[in-house]
Coordinates of C-alpha atoms in Angstrom, one line a residue:
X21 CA 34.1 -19.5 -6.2
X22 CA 29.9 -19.3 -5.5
X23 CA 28.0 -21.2 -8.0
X24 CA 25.8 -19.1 -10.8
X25 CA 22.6 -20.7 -8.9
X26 CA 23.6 -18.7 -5.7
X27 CA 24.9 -15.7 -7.2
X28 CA 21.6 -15.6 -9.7
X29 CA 19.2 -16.2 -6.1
X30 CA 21.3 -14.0 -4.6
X31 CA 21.0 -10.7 -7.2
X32 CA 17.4 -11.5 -8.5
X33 CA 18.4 -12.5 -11.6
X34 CA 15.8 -15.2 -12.2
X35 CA 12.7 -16.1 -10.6
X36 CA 12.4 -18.2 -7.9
X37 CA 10.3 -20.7 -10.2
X38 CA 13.3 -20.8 -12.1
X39 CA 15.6 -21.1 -8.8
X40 CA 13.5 -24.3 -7.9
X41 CA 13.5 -25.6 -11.2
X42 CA 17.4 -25.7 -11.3
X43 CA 17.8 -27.6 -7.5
X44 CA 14.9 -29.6 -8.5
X45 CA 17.2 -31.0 -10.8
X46 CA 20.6 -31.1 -8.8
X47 CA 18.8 -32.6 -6.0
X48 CA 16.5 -35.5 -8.0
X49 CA 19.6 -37.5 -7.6
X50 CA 19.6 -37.6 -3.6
X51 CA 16.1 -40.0 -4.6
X52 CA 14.4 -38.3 -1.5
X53 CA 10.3 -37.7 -2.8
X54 CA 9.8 -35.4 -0.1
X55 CA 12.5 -32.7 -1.2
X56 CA 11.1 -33.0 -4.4
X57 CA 8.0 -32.9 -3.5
X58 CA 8.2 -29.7 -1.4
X59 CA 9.9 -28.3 -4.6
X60 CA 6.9 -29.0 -6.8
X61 CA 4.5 -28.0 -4.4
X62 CA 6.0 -24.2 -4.1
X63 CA 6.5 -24.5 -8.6
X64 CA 2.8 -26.1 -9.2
X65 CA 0.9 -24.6 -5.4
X66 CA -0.3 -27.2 -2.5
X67 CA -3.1 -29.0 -3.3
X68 CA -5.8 -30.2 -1.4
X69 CA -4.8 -32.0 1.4
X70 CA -1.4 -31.2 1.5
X71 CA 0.2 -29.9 4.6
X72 CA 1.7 -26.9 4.2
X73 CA 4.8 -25.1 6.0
X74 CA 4.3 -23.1 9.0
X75 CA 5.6 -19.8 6.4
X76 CA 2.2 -20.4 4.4
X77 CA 0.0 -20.4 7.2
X78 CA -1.5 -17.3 8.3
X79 CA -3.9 -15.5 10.8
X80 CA -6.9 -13.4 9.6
X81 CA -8.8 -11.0 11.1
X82 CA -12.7 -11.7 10.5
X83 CA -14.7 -8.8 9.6
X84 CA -18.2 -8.7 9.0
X85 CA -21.0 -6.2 7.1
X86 CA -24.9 -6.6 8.6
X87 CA -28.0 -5.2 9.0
X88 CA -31.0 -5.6 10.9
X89 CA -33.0 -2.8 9.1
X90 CA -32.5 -0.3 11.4
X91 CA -28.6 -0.9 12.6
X92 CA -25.6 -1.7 10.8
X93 CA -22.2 -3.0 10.8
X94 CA -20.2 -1.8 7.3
X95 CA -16.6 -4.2 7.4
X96 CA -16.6 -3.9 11.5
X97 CA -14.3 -6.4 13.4
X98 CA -16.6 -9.6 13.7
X99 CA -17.5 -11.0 17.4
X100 CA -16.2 -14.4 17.8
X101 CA -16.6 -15.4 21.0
X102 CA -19.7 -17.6 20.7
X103 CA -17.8 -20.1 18.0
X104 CA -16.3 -23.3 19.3
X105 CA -12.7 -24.7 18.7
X106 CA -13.8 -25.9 14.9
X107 CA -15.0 -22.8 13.9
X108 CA -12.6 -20.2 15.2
X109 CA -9.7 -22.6 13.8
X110 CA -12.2 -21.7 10.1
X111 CA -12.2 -18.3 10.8
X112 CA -9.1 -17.4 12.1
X113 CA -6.4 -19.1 10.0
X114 CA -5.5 -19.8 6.3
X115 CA -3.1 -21.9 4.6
X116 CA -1.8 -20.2 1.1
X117 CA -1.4 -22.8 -1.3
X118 CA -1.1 -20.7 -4.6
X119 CA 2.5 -21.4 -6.4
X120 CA 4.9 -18.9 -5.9
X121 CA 4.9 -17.6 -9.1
X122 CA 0.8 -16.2 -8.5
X123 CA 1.4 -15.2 -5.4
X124 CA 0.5 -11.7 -6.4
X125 CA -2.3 -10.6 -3.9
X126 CA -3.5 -7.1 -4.3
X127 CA -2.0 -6.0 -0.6
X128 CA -4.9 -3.6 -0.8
X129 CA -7.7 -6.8 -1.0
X130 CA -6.0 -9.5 1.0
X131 CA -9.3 -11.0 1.7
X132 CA -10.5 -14.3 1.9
X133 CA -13.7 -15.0 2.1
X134 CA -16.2 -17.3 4.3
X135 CA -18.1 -19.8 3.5
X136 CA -22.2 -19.4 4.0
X137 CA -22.3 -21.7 7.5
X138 CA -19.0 -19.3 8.6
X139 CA -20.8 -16.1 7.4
X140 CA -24.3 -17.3 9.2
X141 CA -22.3 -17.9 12.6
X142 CA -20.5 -14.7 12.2
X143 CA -24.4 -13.0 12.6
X144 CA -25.3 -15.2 15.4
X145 CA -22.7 -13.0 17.6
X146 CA -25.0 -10.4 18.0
X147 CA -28.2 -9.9 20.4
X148 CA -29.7 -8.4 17.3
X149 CA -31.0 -11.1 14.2
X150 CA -29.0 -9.7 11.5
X151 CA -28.9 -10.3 7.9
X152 CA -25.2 -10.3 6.6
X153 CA -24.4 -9.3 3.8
X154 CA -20.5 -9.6 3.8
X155 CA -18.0 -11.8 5.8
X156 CA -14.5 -12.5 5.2
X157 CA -11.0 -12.6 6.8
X158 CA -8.4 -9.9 5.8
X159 CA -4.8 -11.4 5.5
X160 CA -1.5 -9.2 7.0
X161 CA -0.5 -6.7 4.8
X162 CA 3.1 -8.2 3.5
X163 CA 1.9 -11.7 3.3
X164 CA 2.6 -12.8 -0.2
X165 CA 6.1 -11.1 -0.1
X166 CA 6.4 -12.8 3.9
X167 CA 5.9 -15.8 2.0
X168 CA 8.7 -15.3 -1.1
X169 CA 10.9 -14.2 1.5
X170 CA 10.7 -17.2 3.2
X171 CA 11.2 -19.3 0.6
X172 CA 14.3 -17.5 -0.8
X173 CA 15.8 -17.6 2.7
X174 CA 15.3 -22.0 2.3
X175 CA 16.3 -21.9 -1.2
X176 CA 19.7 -19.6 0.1
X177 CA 20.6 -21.7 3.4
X178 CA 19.8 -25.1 1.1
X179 CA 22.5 -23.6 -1.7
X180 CA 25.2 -23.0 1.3
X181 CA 24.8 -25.5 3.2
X182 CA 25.7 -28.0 -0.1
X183 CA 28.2 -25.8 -1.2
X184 CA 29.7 -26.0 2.1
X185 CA 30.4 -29.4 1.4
X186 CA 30.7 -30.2 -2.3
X187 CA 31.9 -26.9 -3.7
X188 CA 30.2 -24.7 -6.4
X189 CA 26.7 -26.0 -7.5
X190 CA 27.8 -26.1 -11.4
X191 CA 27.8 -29.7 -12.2
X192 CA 24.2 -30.8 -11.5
X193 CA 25.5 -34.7 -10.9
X194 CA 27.2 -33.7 -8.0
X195 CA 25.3 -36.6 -5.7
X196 CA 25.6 -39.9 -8.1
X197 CA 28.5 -41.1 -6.7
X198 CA 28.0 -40.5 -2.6
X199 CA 26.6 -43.2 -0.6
X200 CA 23.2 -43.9 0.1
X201 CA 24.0 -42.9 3.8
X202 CA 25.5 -40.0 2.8
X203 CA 22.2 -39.6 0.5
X204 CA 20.0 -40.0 3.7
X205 CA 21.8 -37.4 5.7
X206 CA 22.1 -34.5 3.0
X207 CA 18.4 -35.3 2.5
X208 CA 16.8 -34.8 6.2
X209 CA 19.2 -31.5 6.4
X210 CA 17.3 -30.0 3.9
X211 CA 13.9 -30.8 4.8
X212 CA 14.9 -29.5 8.2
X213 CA 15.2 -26.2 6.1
X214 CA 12.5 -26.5 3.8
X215 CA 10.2 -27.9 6.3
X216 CA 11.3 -27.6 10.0
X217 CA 10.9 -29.9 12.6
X218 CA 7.3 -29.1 13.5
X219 CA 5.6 -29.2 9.7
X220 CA 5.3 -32.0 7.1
X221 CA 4.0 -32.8 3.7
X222 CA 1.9 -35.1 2.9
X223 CA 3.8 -38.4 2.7
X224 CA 6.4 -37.1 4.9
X225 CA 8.4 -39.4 7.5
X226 CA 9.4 -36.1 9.4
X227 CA 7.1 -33.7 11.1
X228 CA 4.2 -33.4 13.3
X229 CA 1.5 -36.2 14.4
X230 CA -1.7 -36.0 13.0
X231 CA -3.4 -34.7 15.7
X232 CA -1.0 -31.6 15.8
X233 CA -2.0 -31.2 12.2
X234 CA -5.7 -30.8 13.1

């Protein structure tokens, strides 16, 4: 018999807010801050300085709009080749940190806009001087529902894989009585779901170095 949790993930029933919610609270027992802290972060959104998973991190394609007077670029595929490492890492990728509740995005306006240094370095790619009047970074079409995807694909392998082991998710004390080994081992299985071996958040004893994180 599947648990009411799986079954509810499983026919969109409920949110995926409410999803984490519910294995928020089966899994507070296993004491492990950085399940719970992975589950907060997709209910409340990343914040600042928080590494986020590989499935939140996208590529963007920078476009820019210019003008010199005479010639014009209107939302034309920006020349990057003069930026070094620092910049292009700027312009080219974007973490999404909004919880997943808002993550709504218009797939028609996926943009994300530079900053002024970003959209001054974007107009220095040109043999003309040009005044720019627009620069930003369109996101993939798809991304936000990329995103929920991935997350109820976690939340889905996370339910199965305790279920495997300890039946039907209905009694949310299901880990008081295990041992603290046992604890340890349920707990780095599912951050290698939630988080892979190759991401970390911060405060995280698993993951990358912090060089790879730069």
């Amino acid at each position: 018999m599947k648990s009411k949790l799986l079954l509810d993930l499983l026919e969109n029933e409920c949110e995926l807010e409410n999803i984490l919610f519910r294995l928020k609270t089966i899994l507070f027992s296993l004491e492990n801050d950085e399940i719970i802290k992975w589950i907060d972060s997709e209910i409340e959104g990343y914040k600042e300085g928080d590494g986020v998973p590989e499935y939140r991190k996208v590529m963007l394609t920078p476009h820019i709009s210019a003008t010199d007077g005479v010639w014009s670029l209107n939302k034309a595929i920006a020349s990057i080749g003069h930026l070094d490492k620092k910049e292009l890492n700027a312009v080219l990728y974007h973490n999404i940190t909004d919880s997943i509740n808002s993550l709504s995005y218009d797939e028609k306006d996926t943009c994300i806009s530079y900053n002024s240094f970003l959209t001054h370095r974007l107009g220095e790619g040109y043999s003309r001087k040009l005044l720019v009047t627009q620069a930003y970074g369109a996101m993939p079409l798809g991304t936000c529902s990329k995103i929920k995807s991935c997350v109820k694909n976690r939340l889905l392998s996370i339910i199965l894989e305790l279920e495997k082991k300890y039946g039907a998710l209905n009694d949310y004390d299901i880990f008081l009585d295990i041992s603290d080994t046992e604890k340890t081992e349920i707990g780095k299985t599912i951050i290698n779901i939630t988080m892979g071996n190759n991401n970390r958040i911060t405060g995280s004893n698993f993951g990358v170095t912090k060089n790879e994180e730069n």
